[in-house]
Amino acid sequence: MNHTDVEVIIPNQFMAERDRLDLIFERQHQLMEKYEAIEHANGFIHESIYKQPIDFDNRFAQARIKDFCWRVTEEIGEMLEPHEDPHFLEELSDVLHFMTELCIMCNIKPDDIIGRSFHEICRLESYWRGFMTEWQTPLWRHANPVEVLDIIRKLAEAANCLKMKPWKQTTVLTDIPKFKLCIVGAYLKTLKVARKTGITADGLFRLYYAKSEVNNVRIRTKY
């Protein structure tokens, strides 16, 4: 099941004067709560971090953050496989889902990613508009997608800030500002990759929303 298998009708209030990035974060937070309950029941979330504020110096929290860095990387790997456009966009939406959830988990908010302008309604539109003059080439045709690999590089830099490895016996405090800066950088690079494919800001929001509907169906049907 993917985003092309589900009829998606975006509520009118989502298309009114609301910031699309805020809406993505709000909707992902709802999905996050559902998936966390499933993962906890399956034994993949330690009791010390389940439904608790993030503690960057908790080794179980660090392990979960690194797991999400890998989830993004895995989706990027699938995105780079030689497939046609729909498959590429499906994986791009998965990358955006995991990146957004990683930000929520680490208490990174939309304001931390793209500042809000008094004159702008949608920050995604503002971000897109700043690069409208660039030549856009479908990314799945790139021979050397360096910009995609830049996302992984920033995630690796973030993960390297987390020093509580399973074999460590001493506590090394996390450089939280540096860590968050790397995660924000990875998110911005994800948006840059999306923009370079030629998709519009509104198109990216619709792509995200469609996949979030698929995930809701999967949760309800115990996929």
Short mmCIF file of N, CA and C in Angstrom, two decimals, residues 67-155:
data_model
loop_
_atom_site.label_atom_id
_atom_site.label_comp_id
_atom_site.label_asym_id
_atom_site.label_seq_id
_atom_site.Cartn_x
_atom_site.Cartn_y
_atom_site.Cartn_z
N ASP A 67 18.69 5.38 15.96
CA ASP A 67 17.84 4.49 15.16
C ASP A 67 17.07 5.30 14.13
N PHE A 68 16.56 6.47 14.53
CA PHE A 68 15.82 7.31 13.59
C PHE A 68 16.74 7.90 12.53
N CYS A 69 17.99 8.21 12.90
CA CYS A 69 18.95 8.65 11.89
C CYS A 69 19.14 7.56 10.84
N TRP A 70 19.16 6.31 11.29
CA TRP A 70 19.30 5.21 10.34
C TRP A 70 18.03 5.03 9.53
N ARG A 71 16.87 5.22 10.13
CA ARG A 71 15.62 5.07 9.37
C ARG A 71 15.59 6.05 8.20
N VAL A 72 16.02 7.29 8.46
CA VAL A 72 16.08 8.27 7.37
C VAL A 72 17.06 7.80 6.30
N THR A 73 18.23 7.32 6.74
CA THR A 73 19.26 6.87 5.80
C THR A 73 18.75 5.72 4.95
N GLU A 74 18.03 4.79 5.56
CA GLU A 74 17.49 3.65 4.83
C GLU A 74 16.51 4.09 3.75
N GLU A 75 15.65 5.07 4.11
CA GLU A 75 14.69 5.56 3.12
C GLU A 75 15.41 6.30 1.98
N ILE A 76 16.48 7.00 2.31
CA ILE A 76 17.26 7.68 1.28
C ILE A 76 17.86 6.65 0.33
N GLY A 77 18.35 5.54 0.90
CA GLY A 77 18.89 4.48 0.06
C GLY A 77 17.85 3.94 -0.91
N GLU A 78 16.63 3.76 -0.43
CA GLU A 78 15.55 3.30 -1.30
C GLU A 78 15.20 4.36 -2.34
N MET A 79 15.26 5.63 -1.92
CA MET A 79 14.93 6.72 -2.82
C MET A 79 15.91 6.79 -3.99
N LEU A 80 17.15 6.38 -3.75
CA LEU A 80 18.18 6.47 -4.78
C LEU A 80 18.20 5.27 -5.71
N GLU A 81 17.39 4.26 -5.43
CA GLU A 81 17.32 3.12 -6.33
C GLU A 81 16.73 3.57 -7.68
N PRO A 82 17.15 2.95 -8.77
CA PRO A 82 16.68 3.38 -10.11
C PRO A 82 15.23 2.98 -10.36
N HIS A 83 14.31 3.84 -9.93
CA HIS A 83 12.88 3.58 -10.14
C HIS A 83 12.26 4.77 -10.86
N GLU A 84 11.01 4.63 -11.21
CA GLU A 84 10.29 5.72 -11.85
C GLU A 84 9.83 6.74 -10.80
N ASP A 85 9.27 7.83 -11.29
CA ASP A 85 8.92 8.96 -10.43
C ASP A 85 8.05 8.61 -9.22
N PRO A 86 6.96 7.86 -9.37
CA PRO A 86 6.09 7.62 -8.20
C PRO A 86 6.83 6.96 -7.05
N HIS A 87 7.70 6.00 -7.35
CA HIS A 87 8.44 5.33 -6.27
C HIS A 87 9.38 6.32 -5.59
N PHE A 88 10.03 7.15 -6.36
CA PHE A 88 10.93 8.16 -5.80
C PHE A 88 10.16 9.06 -4.83
N LEU A 89 9.00 9.54 -5.25
CA LEU A 89 8.22 10.44 -4.40
C LEU A 89 7.73 9.73 -3.15
N GLU A 90 7.39 8.46 -3.26
CA GLU A 90 6.96 7.68 -2.09
C GLU A 90 8.07 7.66 -1.05
N GLU A 91 9.31 7.40 -1.49
CA GLU A 91 10.43 7.35 -0.55
C GLU A 91 10.76 8.74 -0.02
N LEU A 92 10.62 9.76 -0.86
CA LEU A 92 10.84 11.13 -0.40
C LEU A 92 9.87 11.47 0.72
N SER A 93 8.62 11.06 0.59
CA SER A 93 7.64 11.33 1.65
C SER A 93 8.01 10.58 2.93
N ASP A 94 8.57 9.37 2.80
CA ASP A 94 9.01 8.63 3.99
C ASP A 94 10.18 9.34 4.67
N VAL A 95 11.10 9.85 3.88
CA VAL A 95 12.22 10.61 4.44
C VAL A 95 11.69 11.79 5.24
N LEU A 96 10.73 12.52 4.67
CA LEU A 96 10.16 13.68 5.35
C LEU A 96 9.46 13.27 6.64
N HIS A 97 8.75 12.14 6.62
CA HIS A 97 8.07 11.66 7.83
C HIS A 97 9.07 11.39 8.95
N PHE A 98 10.11 10.62 8.65
CA PHE A 98 11.08 10.27 9.70
C PHE A 98 11.89 11.48 10.15
N MET A 99 12.23 12.38 9.23
CA MET A 99 12.97 13.57 9.60
C MET A 99 12.13 14.45 10.52
N THR A 100 10.84 14.58 10.22
CA THR A 100 9.96 15.41 11.06
C THR A 100 9.81 14.79 12.44
N GLU A 101 9.63 13.47 12.49
CA GLU A 101 9.49 12.81 13.79
C GLU A 101 10.78 12.92 14.60
N LEU A 102 11.92 12.84 13.94
CA LEU A 102 13.19 13.00 14.63
C LEU A 102 13.28 14.39 15.25
N CYS A 103 12.84 15.39 14.52
CA CYS A 103 12.85 16.76 15.06
C CYS A 103 11.92 16.88 16.27
N ILE A 104 10.73 16.32 16.16
CA ILE A 104 9.77 16.38 17.27
C ILE A 104 10.36 15.69 18.50
N MET A 105 10.96 14.53 18.28
CA MET A 105 11.57 13.77 19.36
C MET A 105 12.64 14.59 20.09
N CYS A 106 13.37 15.40 19.32
CA CYS A 106 14.49 16.17 19.87
C CYS A 106 14.09 17.60 20.24
N ASN A 107 12.77 17.85 20.31
CA ASN A 107 12.24 19.15 20.70
C ASN A 107 12.72 20.27 19.78
N ILE A 108 12.78 19.94 18.49
CA ILE A 108 13.09 20.94 17.46
C ILE A 108 11.79 21.32 16.78
N LYS A 109 11.48 22.60 16.76
CA LYS A 109 10.20 23.09 16.27
C LYS A 109 10.36 23.73 14.89
N PRO A 110 9.23 23.92 14.18
CA PRO A 110 9.31 24.56 12.86
C PRO A 110 10.04 25.90 12.88
N ASP A 111 9.85 26.68 13.96
CA ASP A 111 10.55 27.97 14.06
C ASP A 111 12.05 27.81 14.08
N ASP A 112 12.53 26.66 14.56
CA ASP A 112 13.97 26.41 14.62
C ASP A 112 14.53 26.07 13.24
N ILE A 113 13.65 25.67 12.32
CA ILE A 113 14.08 25.23 10.99
C ILE A 113 13.98 26.37 9.99
N ILE A 114 12.81 26.97 9.90
CA ILE A 114 12.60 28.11 9.02
C ILE A 114 11.92 29.19 9.83
N GLY A 115 12.57 30.32 10.00
CA GLY A 115 11.99 31.40 10.79
C GLY A 115 10.71 31.92 10.15
N ARG A 116 9.84 32.43 10.97
CA ARG A 116 8.55 32.94 10.49
C ARG A 116 8.65 34.42 10.15
N SER A 117 8.20 34.76 8.95
CA SER A 117 8.17 36.16 8.53
C SER A 117 6.80 36.75 8.81
N PHE A 118 6.79 37.97 9.26
CA PHE A 118 5.52 38.64 9.56
C PHE A 118 4.64 38.75 8.32
N HIS A 119 5.27 38.82 7.15
CA HIS A 119 4.53 39.04 5.91
C HIS A 119 4.16 37.74 5.20
N GLU A 120 4.64 36.59 5.70
CA GLU A 120 4.43 35.33 5.00
C GLU A 120 3.48 34.42 5.77
N ILE A 121 2.62 33.73 5.02
CA ILE A 121 1.70 32.77 5.63
C ILE A 121 2.36 31.40 5.73
N CYS A 122 3.03 30.98 4.68
CA CYS A 122 3.60 29.63 4.61
C CYS A 122 5.12 29.70 4.48
N ARG A 123 5.81 29.16 5.47
CA ARG A 123 7.27 29.19 5.44
C ARG A 123 7.85 28.33 4.33
N LEU A 124 7.15 27.25 4.00
CA LEU A 124 7.63 26.42 2.90
C LEU A 124 7.61 27.20 1.59
N GLU A 125 6.53 27.96 1.39
CA GLU A 125 6.44 28.79 0.18
C GLU A 125 7.58 29.80 0.17
N SER A 126 7.88 30.39 1.33
CA SER A 126 8.96 31.37 1.40
C SER A 126 10.29 30.72 1.05
N TYR A 127 10.51 29.52 1.57
CA TYR A 127 11.76 28.80 1.31
C TYR A 127 11.88 28.47 -0.18
N TRP A 128 10.80 28.00 -0.76
CA TRP A 128 10.80 27.65 -2.19
C TRP A 128 11.06 28.90 -3.04
N ARG A 129 10.42 30.01 -2.67
CA ARG A 129 10.52 31.22 -3.47
C ARG A 129 11.95 31.73 -3.53
N GLY A 130 12.71 31.47 -2.48
CA GLY A 130 14.08 31.94 -2.45
C GLY A 130 14.99 31.24 -3.43
N PHE A 131 14.51 30.13 -4.02
CA PHE A 131 15.34 29.36 -4.94
C PHE A 131 14.66 29.17 -6.30
N MET A 132 13.69 29.99 -6.61
CA MET A 132 12.92 29.78 -7.83
C MET A 132 13.77 29.94 -9.10
N THR A 133 14.88 30.66 -9.02
CA THR A 133 15.68 30.90 -10.22
C THR A 133 16.59 29.73 -10.56
N GLU A 134 16.74 28.76 -9.64
CA GLU A 134 17.64 27.64 -9.90
C GLU A 134 17.03 26.67 -10.92
N TRP A 135 17.87 26.11 -11.74
CA TRP A 135 17.44 25.10 -12.69
C TRP A 135 17.09 23.82 -11.95
N GLN A 136 15.96 23.26 -12.27
CA GLN A 136 15.49 22.07 -11.55
C GLN A 136 15.53 20.86 -12.47
N THR A 137 16.19 19.82 -12.00
CA THR A 137 16.30 18.57 -12.74
C THR A 137 15.75 17.43 -11.89
N PRO A 138 14.94 16.54 -12.47
CA PRO A 138 14.45 15.41 -11.68
C PRO A 138 15.60 14.66 -11.02
N LEU A 139 15.55 14.56 -9.71
CA LEU A 139 16.70 14.05 -8.96
C LEU A 139 16.99 12.60 -9.26
N TRP A 140 15.95 11.81 -9.60
CA TRP A 140 16.19 10.40 -9.85
C TRP A 140 17.02 10.16 -11.11
N ARG A 141 17.29 11.23 -11.87
CA ARG A 141 18.13 11.11 -13.06
C ARG A 141 19.56 11.58 -12.79
N HIS A 142 19.83 12.03 -11.59
CA HIS A 142 21.19 12.49 -11.28
C HIS A 142 22.14 11.30 -11.19
N ALA A 143 23.30 11.41 -11.81
CA ALA A 143 24.30 10.34 -11.72
C ALA A 143 25.03 10.38 -10.39
N ASN A 144 25.16 11.58 -9.82
CA ASN A 144 25.90 11.73 -8.58
C ASN A 144 25.12 12.63 -7.62
N PRO A 145 24.14 12.09 -6.90
CA PRO A 145 23.25 12.91 -6.06
C PRO A 145 23.93 13.34 -4.76
N VAL A 146 24.90 14.23 -4.88
CA VAL A 146 25.67 14.67 -3.72
C VAL A 146 24.77 15.33 -2.69
N GLU A 147 23.77 16.08 -3.15
CA GLU A 147 22.91 16.79 -2.20
C GLU A 147 22.13 15.82 -1.32
N VAL A 148 21.78 14.67 -1.86
CA VAL A 148 21.08 13.66 -1.05
C VAL A 148 22.03 13.12 0.02
N LEU A 149 23.26 12.85 -0.37
CA LEU A 149 24.23 12.32 0.58
C LEU A 149 24.58 13.35 1.66
N ASP A 150 24.38 14.63 1.36
CA ASP A 150 24.61 15.67 2.37
C ASP A 150 23.66 15.51 3.56
N ILE A 151 22.45 15.00 3.31
CA ILE A 151 21.52 14.74 4.42
C ILE A 151 22.13 13.72 5.36
N ILE A 152 22.66 12.65 4.80
CA ILE A 152 23.26 11.59 5.61
C ILE A 152 24.47 12.12 6.38
N ARG A 153 25.24 12.97 5.73
CA ARG A 153 26.42 13.53 6.40
C ARG A 153 26.02 14.34 7.63
N LYS A 154 24.98 15.15 7.52
CA LYS A 154 24.54 15.94 8.67
C LYS A 154 23.97 15.05 9.77
N LEU A 155 23.28 13.97 9.38
CA LEU A 155 22.77 13.04 10.38
C LEU A 155 23.91 12.35 11.11
#
